[in-house]
mmCIF file of C-alpha atoms and ligand atoms in Angstrom:
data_model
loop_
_atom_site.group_PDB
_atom_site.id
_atom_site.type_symbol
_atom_site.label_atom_id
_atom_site.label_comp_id
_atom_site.label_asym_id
_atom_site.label_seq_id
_atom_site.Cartn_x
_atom_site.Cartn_y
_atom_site.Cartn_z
ATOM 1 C CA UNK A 1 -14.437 -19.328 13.338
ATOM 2 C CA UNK A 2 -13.914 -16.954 10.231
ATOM 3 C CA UNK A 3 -12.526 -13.583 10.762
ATOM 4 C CA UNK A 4 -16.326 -12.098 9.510
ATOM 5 C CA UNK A 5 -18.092 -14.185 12.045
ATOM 6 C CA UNK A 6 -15.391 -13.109 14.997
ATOM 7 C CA UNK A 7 -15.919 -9.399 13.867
ATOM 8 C CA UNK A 8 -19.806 -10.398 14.706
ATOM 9 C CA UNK A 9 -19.593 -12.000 17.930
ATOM 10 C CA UNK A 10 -16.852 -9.733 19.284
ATOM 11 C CA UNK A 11 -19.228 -6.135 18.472
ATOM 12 C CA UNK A 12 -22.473 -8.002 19.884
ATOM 13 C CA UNK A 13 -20.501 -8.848 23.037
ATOM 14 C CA UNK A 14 -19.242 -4.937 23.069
ATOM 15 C CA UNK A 15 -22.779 -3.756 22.632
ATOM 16 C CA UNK A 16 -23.945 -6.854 25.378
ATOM 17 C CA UNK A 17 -20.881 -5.994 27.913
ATOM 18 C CA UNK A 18 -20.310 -2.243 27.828
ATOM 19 C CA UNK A 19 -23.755 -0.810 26.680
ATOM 20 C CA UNK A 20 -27.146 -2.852 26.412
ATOM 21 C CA UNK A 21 -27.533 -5.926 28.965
ATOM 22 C CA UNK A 22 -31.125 -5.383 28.472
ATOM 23 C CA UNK A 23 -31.232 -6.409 24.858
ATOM 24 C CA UNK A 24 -30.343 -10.034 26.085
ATOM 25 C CA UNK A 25 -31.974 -9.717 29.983
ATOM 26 C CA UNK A 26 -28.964 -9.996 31.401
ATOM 27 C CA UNK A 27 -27.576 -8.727 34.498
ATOM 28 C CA UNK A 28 -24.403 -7.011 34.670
ATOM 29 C CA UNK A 29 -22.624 -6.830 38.539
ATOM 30 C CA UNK A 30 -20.855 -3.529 39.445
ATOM 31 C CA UNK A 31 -17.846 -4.077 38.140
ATOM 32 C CA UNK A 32 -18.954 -5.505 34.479
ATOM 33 C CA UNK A 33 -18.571 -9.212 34.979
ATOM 34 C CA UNK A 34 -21.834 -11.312 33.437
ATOM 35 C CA UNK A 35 -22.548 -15.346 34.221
ATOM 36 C CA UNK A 36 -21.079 -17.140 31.156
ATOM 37 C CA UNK A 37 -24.118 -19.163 31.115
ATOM 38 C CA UNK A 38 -26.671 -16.791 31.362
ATOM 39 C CA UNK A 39 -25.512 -14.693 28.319
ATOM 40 C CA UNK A 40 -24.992 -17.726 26.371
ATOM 41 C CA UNK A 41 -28.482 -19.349 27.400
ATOM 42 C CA UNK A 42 -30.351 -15.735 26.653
ATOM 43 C CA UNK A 43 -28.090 -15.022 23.254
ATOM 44 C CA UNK A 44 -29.597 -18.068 21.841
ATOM 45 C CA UNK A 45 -32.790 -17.632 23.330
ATOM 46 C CA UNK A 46 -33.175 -14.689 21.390
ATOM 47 C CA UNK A 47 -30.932 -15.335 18.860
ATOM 48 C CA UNK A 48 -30.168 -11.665 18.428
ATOM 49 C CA UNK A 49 -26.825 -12.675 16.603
ATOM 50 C CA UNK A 50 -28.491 -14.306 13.467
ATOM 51 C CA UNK A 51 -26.825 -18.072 14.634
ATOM 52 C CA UNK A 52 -26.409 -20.105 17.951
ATOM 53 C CA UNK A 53 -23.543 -18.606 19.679
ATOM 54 C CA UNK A 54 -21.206 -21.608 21.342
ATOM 55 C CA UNK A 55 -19.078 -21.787 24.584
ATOM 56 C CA UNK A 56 -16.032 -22.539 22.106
ATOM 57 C CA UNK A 57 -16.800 -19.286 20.242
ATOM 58 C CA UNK A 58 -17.075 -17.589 22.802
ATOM 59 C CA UNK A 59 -13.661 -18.218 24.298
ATOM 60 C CA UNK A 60 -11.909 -18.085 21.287
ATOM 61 C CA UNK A 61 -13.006 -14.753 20.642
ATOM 62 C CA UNK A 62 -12.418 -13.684 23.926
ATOM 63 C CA UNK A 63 -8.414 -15.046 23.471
ATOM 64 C CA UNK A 64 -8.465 -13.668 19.287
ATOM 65 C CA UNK A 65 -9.801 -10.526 20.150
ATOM 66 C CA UNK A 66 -7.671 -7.950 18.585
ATOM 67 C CA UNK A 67 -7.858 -5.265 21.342
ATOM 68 C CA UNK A 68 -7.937 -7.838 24.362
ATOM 69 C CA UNK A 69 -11.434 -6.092 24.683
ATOM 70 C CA UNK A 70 -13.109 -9.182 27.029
ATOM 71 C CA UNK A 71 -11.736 -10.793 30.212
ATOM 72 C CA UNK A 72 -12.794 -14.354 31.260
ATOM 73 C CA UNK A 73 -13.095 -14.333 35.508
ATOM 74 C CA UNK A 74 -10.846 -16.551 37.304
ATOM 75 C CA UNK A 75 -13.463 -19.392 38.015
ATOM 76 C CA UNK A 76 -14.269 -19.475 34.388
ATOM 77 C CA UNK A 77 -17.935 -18.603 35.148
ATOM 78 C CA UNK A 78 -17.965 -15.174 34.122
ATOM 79 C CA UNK A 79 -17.288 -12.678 31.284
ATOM 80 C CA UNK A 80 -16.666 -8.437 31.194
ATOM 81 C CA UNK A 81 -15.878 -5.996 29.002
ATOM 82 C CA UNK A 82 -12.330 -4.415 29.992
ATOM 83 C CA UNK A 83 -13.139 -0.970 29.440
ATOM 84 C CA UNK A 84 -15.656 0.725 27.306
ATOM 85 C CA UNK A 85 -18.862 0.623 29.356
ATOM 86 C CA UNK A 86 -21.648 3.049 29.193
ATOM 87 C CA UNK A 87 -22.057 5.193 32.728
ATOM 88 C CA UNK A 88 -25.624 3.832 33.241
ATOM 89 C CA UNK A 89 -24.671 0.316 32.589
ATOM 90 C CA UNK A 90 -21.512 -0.340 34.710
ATOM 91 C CA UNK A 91 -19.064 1.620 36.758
ATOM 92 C CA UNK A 92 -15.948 -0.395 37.109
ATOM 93 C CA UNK A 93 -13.572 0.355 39.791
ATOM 94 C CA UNK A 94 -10.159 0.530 39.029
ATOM 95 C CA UNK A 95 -6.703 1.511 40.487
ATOM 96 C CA UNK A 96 -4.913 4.679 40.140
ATOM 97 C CA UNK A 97 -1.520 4.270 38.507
ATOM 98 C CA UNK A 98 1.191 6.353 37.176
ATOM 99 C CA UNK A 99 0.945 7.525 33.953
ATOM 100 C CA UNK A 100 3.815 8.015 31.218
ATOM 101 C CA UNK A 101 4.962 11.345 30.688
ATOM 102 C CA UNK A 102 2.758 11.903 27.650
ATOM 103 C CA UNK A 103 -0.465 10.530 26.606
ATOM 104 C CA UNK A 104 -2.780 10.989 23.410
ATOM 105 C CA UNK A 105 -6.207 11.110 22.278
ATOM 106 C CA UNK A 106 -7.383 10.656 18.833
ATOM 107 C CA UNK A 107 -10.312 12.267 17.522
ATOM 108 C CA UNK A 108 -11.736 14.299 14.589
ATOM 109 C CA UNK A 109 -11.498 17.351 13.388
ATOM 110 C CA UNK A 110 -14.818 18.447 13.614
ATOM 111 C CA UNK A 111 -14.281 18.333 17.411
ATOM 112 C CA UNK A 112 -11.916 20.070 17.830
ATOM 113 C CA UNK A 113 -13.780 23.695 18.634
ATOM 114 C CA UNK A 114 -15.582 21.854 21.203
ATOM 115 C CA UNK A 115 -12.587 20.006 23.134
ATOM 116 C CA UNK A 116 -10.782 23.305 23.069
ATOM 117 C CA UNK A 117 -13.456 24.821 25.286
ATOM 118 C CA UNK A 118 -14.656 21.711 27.430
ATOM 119 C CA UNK A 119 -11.339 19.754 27.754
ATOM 120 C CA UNK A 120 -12.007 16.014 27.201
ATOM 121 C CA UNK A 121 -14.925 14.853 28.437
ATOM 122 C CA UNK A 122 -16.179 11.420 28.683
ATOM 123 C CA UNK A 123 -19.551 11.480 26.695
ATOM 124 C CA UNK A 124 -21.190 8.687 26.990
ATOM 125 C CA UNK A 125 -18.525 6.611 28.249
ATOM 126 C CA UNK A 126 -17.054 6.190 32.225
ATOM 127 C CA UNK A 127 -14.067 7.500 30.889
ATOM 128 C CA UNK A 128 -11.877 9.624 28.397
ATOM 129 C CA UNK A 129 -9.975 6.986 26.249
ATOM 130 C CA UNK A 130 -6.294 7.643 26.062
ATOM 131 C CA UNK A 131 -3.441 5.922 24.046
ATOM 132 C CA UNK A 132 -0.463 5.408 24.586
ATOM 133 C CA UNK A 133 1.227 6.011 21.267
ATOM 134 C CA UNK A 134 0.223 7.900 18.093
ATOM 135 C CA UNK A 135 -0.431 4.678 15.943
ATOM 136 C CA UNK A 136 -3.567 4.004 18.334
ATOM 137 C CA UNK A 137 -4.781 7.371 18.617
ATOM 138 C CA UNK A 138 -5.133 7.519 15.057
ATOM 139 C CA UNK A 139 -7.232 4.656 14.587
ATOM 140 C CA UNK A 140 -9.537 5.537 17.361
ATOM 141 C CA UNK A 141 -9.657 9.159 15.945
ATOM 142 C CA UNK A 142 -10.798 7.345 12.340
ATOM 143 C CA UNK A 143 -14.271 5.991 13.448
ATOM 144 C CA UNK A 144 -15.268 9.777 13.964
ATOM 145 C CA UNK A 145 -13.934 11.687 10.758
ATOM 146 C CA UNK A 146 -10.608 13.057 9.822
ATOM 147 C CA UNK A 147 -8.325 12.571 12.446
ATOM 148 C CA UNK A 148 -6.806 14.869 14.779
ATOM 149 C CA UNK A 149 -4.452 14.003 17.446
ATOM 150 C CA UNK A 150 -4.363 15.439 20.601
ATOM 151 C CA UNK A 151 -0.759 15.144 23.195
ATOM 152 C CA UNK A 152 -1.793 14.837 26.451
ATOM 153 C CA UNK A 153 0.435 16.886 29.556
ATOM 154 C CA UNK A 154 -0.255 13.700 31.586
ATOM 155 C CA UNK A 155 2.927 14.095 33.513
ATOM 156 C CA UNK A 156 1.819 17.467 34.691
ATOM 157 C CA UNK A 157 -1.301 16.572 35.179
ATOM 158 C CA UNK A 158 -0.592 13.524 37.591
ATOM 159 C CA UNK A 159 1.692 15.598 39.396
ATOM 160 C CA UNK A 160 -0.943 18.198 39.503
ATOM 161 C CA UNK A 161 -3.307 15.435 41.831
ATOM 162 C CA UNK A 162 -5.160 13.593 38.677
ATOM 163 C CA UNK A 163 -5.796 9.968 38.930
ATOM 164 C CA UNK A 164 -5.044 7.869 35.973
ATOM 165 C CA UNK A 165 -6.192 4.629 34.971
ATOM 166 C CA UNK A 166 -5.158 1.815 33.138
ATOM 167 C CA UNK A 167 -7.547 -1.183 31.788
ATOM 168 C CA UNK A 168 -5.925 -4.748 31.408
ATOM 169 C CA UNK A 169 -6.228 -4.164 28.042
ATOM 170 C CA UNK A 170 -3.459 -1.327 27.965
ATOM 171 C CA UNK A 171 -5.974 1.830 27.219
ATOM 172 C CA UNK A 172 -5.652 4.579 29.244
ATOM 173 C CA UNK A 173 -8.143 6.052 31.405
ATOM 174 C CA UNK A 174 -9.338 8.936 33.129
ATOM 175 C CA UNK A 175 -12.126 11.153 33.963
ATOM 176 C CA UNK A 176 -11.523 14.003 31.880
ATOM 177 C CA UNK A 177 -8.914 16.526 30.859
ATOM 178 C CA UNK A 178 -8.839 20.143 30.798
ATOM 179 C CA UNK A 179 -7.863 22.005 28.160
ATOM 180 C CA UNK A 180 -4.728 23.203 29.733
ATOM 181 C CA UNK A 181 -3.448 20.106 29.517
ATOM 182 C CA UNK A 182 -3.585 19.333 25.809
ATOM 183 C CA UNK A 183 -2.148 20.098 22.887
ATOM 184 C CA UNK A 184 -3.073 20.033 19.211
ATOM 185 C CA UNK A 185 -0.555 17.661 17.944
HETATM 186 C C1 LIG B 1 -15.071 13.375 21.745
HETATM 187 C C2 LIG B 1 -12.924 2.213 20.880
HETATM 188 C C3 LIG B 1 -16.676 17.422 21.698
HETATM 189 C C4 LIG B 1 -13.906 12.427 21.824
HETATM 190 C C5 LIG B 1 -11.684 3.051 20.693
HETATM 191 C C6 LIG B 1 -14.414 11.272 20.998
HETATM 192 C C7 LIG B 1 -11.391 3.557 22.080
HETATM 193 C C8 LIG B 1 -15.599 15.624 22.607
HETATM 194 C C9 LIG B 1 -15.919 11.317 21.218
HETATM 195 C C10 LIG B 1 -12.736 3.576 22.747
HETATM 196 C C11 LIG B 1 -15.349 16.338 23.795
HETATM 197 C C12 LIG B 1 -16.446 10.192 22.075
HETATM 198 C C13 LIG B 1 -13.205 4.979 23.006
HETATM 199 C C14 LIG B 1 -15.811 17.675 23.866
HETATM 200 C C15 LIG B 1 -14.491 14.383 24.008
HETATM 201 N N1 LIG B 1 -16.461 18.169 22.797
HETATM 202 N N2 LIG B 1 -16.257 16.161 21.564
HETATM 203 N N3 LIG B 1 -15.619 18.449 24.947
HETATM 204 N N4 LIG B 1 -14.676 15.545 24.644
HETATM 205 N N5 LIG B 1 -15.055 14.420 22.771
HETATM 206 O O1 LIG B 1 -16.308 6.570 20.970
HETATM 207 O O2 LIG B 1 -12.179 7.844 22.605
HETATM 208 O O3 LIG B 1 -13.123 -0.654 19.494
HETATM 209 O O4 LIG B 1 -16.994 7.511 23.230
HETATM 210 O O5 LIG B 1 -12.741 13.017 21.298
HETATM 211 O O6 LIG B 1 -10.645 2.329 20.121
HETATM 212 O O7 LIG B 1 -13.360 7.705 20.354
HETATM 213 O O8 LIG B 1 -14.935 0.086 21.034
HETATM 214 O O9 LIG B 1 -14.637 7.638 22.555
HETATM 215 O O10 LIG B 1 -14.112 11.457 19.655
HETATM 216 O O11 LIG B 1 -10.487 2.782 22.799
HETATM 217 O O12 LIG B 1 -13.057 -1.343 21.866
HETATM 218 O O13 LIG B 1 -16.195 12.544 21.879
HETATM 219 O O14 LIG B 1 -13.628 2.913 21.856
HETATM 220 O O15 LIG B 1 -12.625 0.941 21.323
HETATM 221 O O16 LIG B 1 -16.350 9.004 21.326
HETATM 222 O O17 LIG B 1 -13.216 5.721 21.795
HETATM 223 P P1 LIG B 1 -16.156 7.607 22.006
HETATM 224 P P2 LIG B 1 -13.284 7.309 21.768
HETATM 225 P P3 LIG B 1 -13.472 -0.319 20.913
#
């Protein structure tokens, strides 16, 4: 599988997983997992990726996948989207853990005026996407303009009662933040 045609299959199963079932008819259960089968069977069906996606594609970019975005069930049967998932689509349940002392979120300038008098807020998503280091929060902050960085009090604000979340990927999660907690970094 070429790195161009890994790219492809990894954003159709983001857009599949986290965001549009329906393109595909396929059924989501509450906590993201889909029947390996099914989306194989209906991806071909409707060959909505341009070529006939394959079982061994599909694990290997499942186990390639630069940001460990897709998790393969137990029994092999199924496939999910770690995090990422649109709030009408899928609301995944996860467990609250404890959070290092700071956290960070990356976005772009241009928001800035608006976070500062909202806090972070999820948007579209079931969650506010925080990183764990700088490095990260720059890159996600570059898919939306120039970047800003944002340091996250999370210490103060788990301490302060608010759950925190962490997919198996490694990205952080949680509801939202006020602005009391952040800084412009
Ligand atoms: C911003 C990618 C105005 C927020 C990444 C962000 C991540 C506000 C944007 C994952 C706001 C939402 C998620 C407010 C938040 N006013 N703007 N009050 N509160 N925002 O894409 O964090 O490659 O939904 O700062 O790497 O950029 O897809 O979230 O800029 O892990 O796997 O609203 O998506 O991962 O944008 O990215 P997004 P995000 P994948």
């Amino acid at each position: 599988l070429n790195e161009q045609k890994a790219k492809k299959i990894s954003k159709f199963l983001s857009l599949i997983l986290r965001h549009r079932p329906e393109t595909i008819n396929l059924t989501l259960d509450k906590q993201g997992f889909a029947y390996i089968d099914e989306l194989i069977k209906n991806t071909n069906q409707k060959t909505s990726l341009g070529f006939k996606l394959t079982y061994e594609q599909l694990y290997e970019v499942v186990a390639t996948n630069d940001k460990k975005r897709f998790e393969i069930s137990e029994d092999n049967i199924q496939i999910r989207a770690v995090q990422g998932h649109s709030t009408r689509v899928v609301e995944r349940d996860f467990e609250p853990v404890l959070p290092p002392d700071v956290l960070y979120h990356g976005t772009a300038h241009q928001f800035i005026p608006s976070i500062l008098k909202d806090g972070l807020l999820p948007k579209s998503r079931q969650y506010v996407h925080l990183s764990g280091d700088t490095k990260t929060a720059k890159a996600v902050g570059k898919r939306h303009g120039r970047v800003q960085i944002l340091q996250i009090d999370s210490k103060k604000m788990h301490q302060d009662g608010y759950e925190f979340y962490q997919a198996e990927n490694g990205v952080w999660l949680i509801k939202s933040v006020p602005v009391s907690y952040l800084t412009v970094y």
